[in-house]
Amino acid sequence: MNTQWLEFTSLIKEHYKKDFVPLHEPTFNSKELEYVTECIETGWISSVGAYVTRFEEDLARFTGVKRAVAVMNGTAALHIALKVAGVQENEEVFMPSLTFIATANAASYLGAVPHFLDVSEKTLGLDPQKLEAHILAIGEVKRNQLFNKETGRVIRAVVPMHTFGHSVELEELQLICEKYHLVLVEDAAESLGSYYKGKHTGSFGKISALSFNGNKIITTGGGGAILTDDEELANYAKHITTTAKVPHRWEYEHDEIGYNYRLPNINAALGCAQLEKMPEFIEEKRKLTAFYEELIAPLEGVMLFKEPEHSTSNYWLQTLMLDDSLKRDEVLTFLNENGVMSRPIWTPMHELKLYAQMPKADLSTTGRLNQKIINIPSTPVKEV
Ligand SMILES: *Cc1c(COP(=O)(O)O)cnc(C)c1O
């Protein structure tokens, strides 16, 4: 690491006016305070309330889907999305190995088996060509269902994930899903405000999941949502995330084993205020991309990852791509020691002990990318 890299860290700290720049912080102002204060003053802080309904309506409008169901986190959203999409015990679910563990865990909660696929260098998400080649190698369609010839199990769904906000090739995946009787369920946890061919990510699948964790583009503290155009699925998702209680003025009747996955009103209040500011957040994120692009120009062996073709990204996390002349861990050590928080991408799922035995495709791109990717500070810069 040389003086150019030292200059790089100084300019970032100067930009943020901080000695240590975190990876991603929430951005709040008086709106959040106003809405949350209203919850406290009226006592409407818990599992029902006007902000929950409003947040669901605002989210549906923003993403262009018919319905949004708010839940307590993105993992719960994925769990229920997969369940109502029809994923059952002992079925397989295609997903990228390069993802946050929630994607794989959500399938596991249903007794289903994650089946790991490779990603594309262009999008950092599922590679449709490699997916189809893998299906042709191991799959067999019988009675309108896709079977894995090697395990005998039904493969029910495909869960693409839009890494750091960059959309995967959704139309190509839709075609593959139709051809091979797979259900498309999008893990859009990182891609609120990202579009593919002008249409919001999360609106291509039969159903999809969002996250509003503290580090995401907008936050409710903790929170998530399920998106779908299917009213019936939305109603069912709402029902089972709210203890499957049959509506009645006083009787406690529950018609199946439901979940208490509700998003409290006080968290939804935060979400409403945050969602109002999405246009500004995105604008600031894109300015930050331009800023970093200038900043890395003098550095050798590194590129800034840019949105792929047909994708308009929210640039949730800014991403450096290192070439072979740089060692990932050396760069990470240098940046973190010089006040610029930076992180590698997740350990691929198939490299985790608990998921090492799961079925998988060729994962050569995943293996290679894993050692090249570094995320750098991505908070939209506040107006001073
Ligand atoms: C954040 C995230 C989730 C959901 O996370 P929660 O912390 O449960 O809200 C799921 N998948 C991916 C890819 C994520 O980044």
PDB file of N, CA and C in Angstrom, residues 5 296-302 323 325-326:
ATOM      1  N   TRP A   5      -2.765   5.449  -1.728  1.00  0.00           N
ATOM      2  CA  TRP A   5      -3.808   4.841  -0.893  1.00  0.00           C
ATOM      3  C   TRP A   5      -4.024   5.667   0.377  1.00  0.00           C
ATOM      4  N   ILE A 296     -10.564   7.012  -6.985  1.00  0.00           N
ATOM      5  CA  ILE A 296      -9.757   5.810  -7.223  1.00  0.00           C
ATOM      6  C   ILE A 296      -8.919   5.923  -8.502  1.00  0.00           C
ATOM      7  N   ALA A 297      -9.142   6.971  -9.295  1.00  0.00           N
ATOM      8  CA  ALA A 297      -8.413   7.098 -10.570  1.00  0.00           C
ATOM      9  C   ALA A 297      -6.895   6.927 -10.422  1.00  0.00           C
ATOM     10  N   PRO A 298      -6.258   7.542  -9.420  1.00  0.00           N
ATOM     11  CA  PRO A 298      -4.807   7.364  -9.302  1.00  0.00           C
ATOM     12  C   PRO A 298      -4.379   6.005  -8.738  1.00  0.00           C
ATOM     13  N   LEU A 299      -5.317   5.197  -8.237  1.00  0.00           N
ATOM     14  CA  LEU A 299      -4.945   3.921  -7.611  1.00  0.00           C
ATOM     15  C   LEU A 299      -4.773   2.840  -8.661  1.00  0.00           C
ATOM     16  N   GLU A 300      -3.746   2.022  -8.475  1.00  0.00           N
ATOM     17  CA  GLU A 300      -3.548   0.931  -9.432  1.00  0.00           C
ATOM     18  C   GLU A 300      -4.188  -0.361  -8.940  1.00  0.00           C
ATOM     19  N   GLY A 301      -4.730  -1.115  -9.894  1.00  0.00           N
ATOM     20  CA  GLY A 301      -5.252  -2.449  -9.563  1.00  0.00           C
ATOM     21  C   GLY A 301      -6.634  -2.451  -8.940  1.00  0.00           C
ATOM     22  N   VAL A 302      -7.374  -1.344  -9.051  1.00  0.00           N
ATOM     23  CA  VAL A 302      -8.703  -1.318  -8.447  1.00  0.00           C
ATOM     24  C   VAL A 302      -9.699  -0.580  -9.338  1.00  0.00           C
ATOM     25  N   ASP A 323      -7.809  -6.191  -8.539  1.00  0.00           N
ATOM     26  CA  ASP A 323      -7.246  -7.192  -9.457  1.00  0.00           C
ATOM     27  C   ASP A 323      -6.170  -8.009  -8.719  1.00  0.00           C
ATOM     28  N   SER A 325      -3.127  -8.007  -8.509  1.00  0.00           N
ATOM     29  CA  SER A 325      -1.929  -7.378  -7.940  1.00  0.00           C
ATOM     30  C   SER A 325      -2.143  -6.962  -6.483  1.00  0.00           C
ATOM     31  N   LEU A 326      -3.398  -6.984  -6.034  1.00  0.00           N
ATOM     32  CA  LEU A 326      -3.691  -6.562  -4.658  1.00  0.00           C
ATOM     33  C   LEU A 326      -4.268  -7.716  -3.840  1.00  0.00           C
TER      34      LEU A 326
END
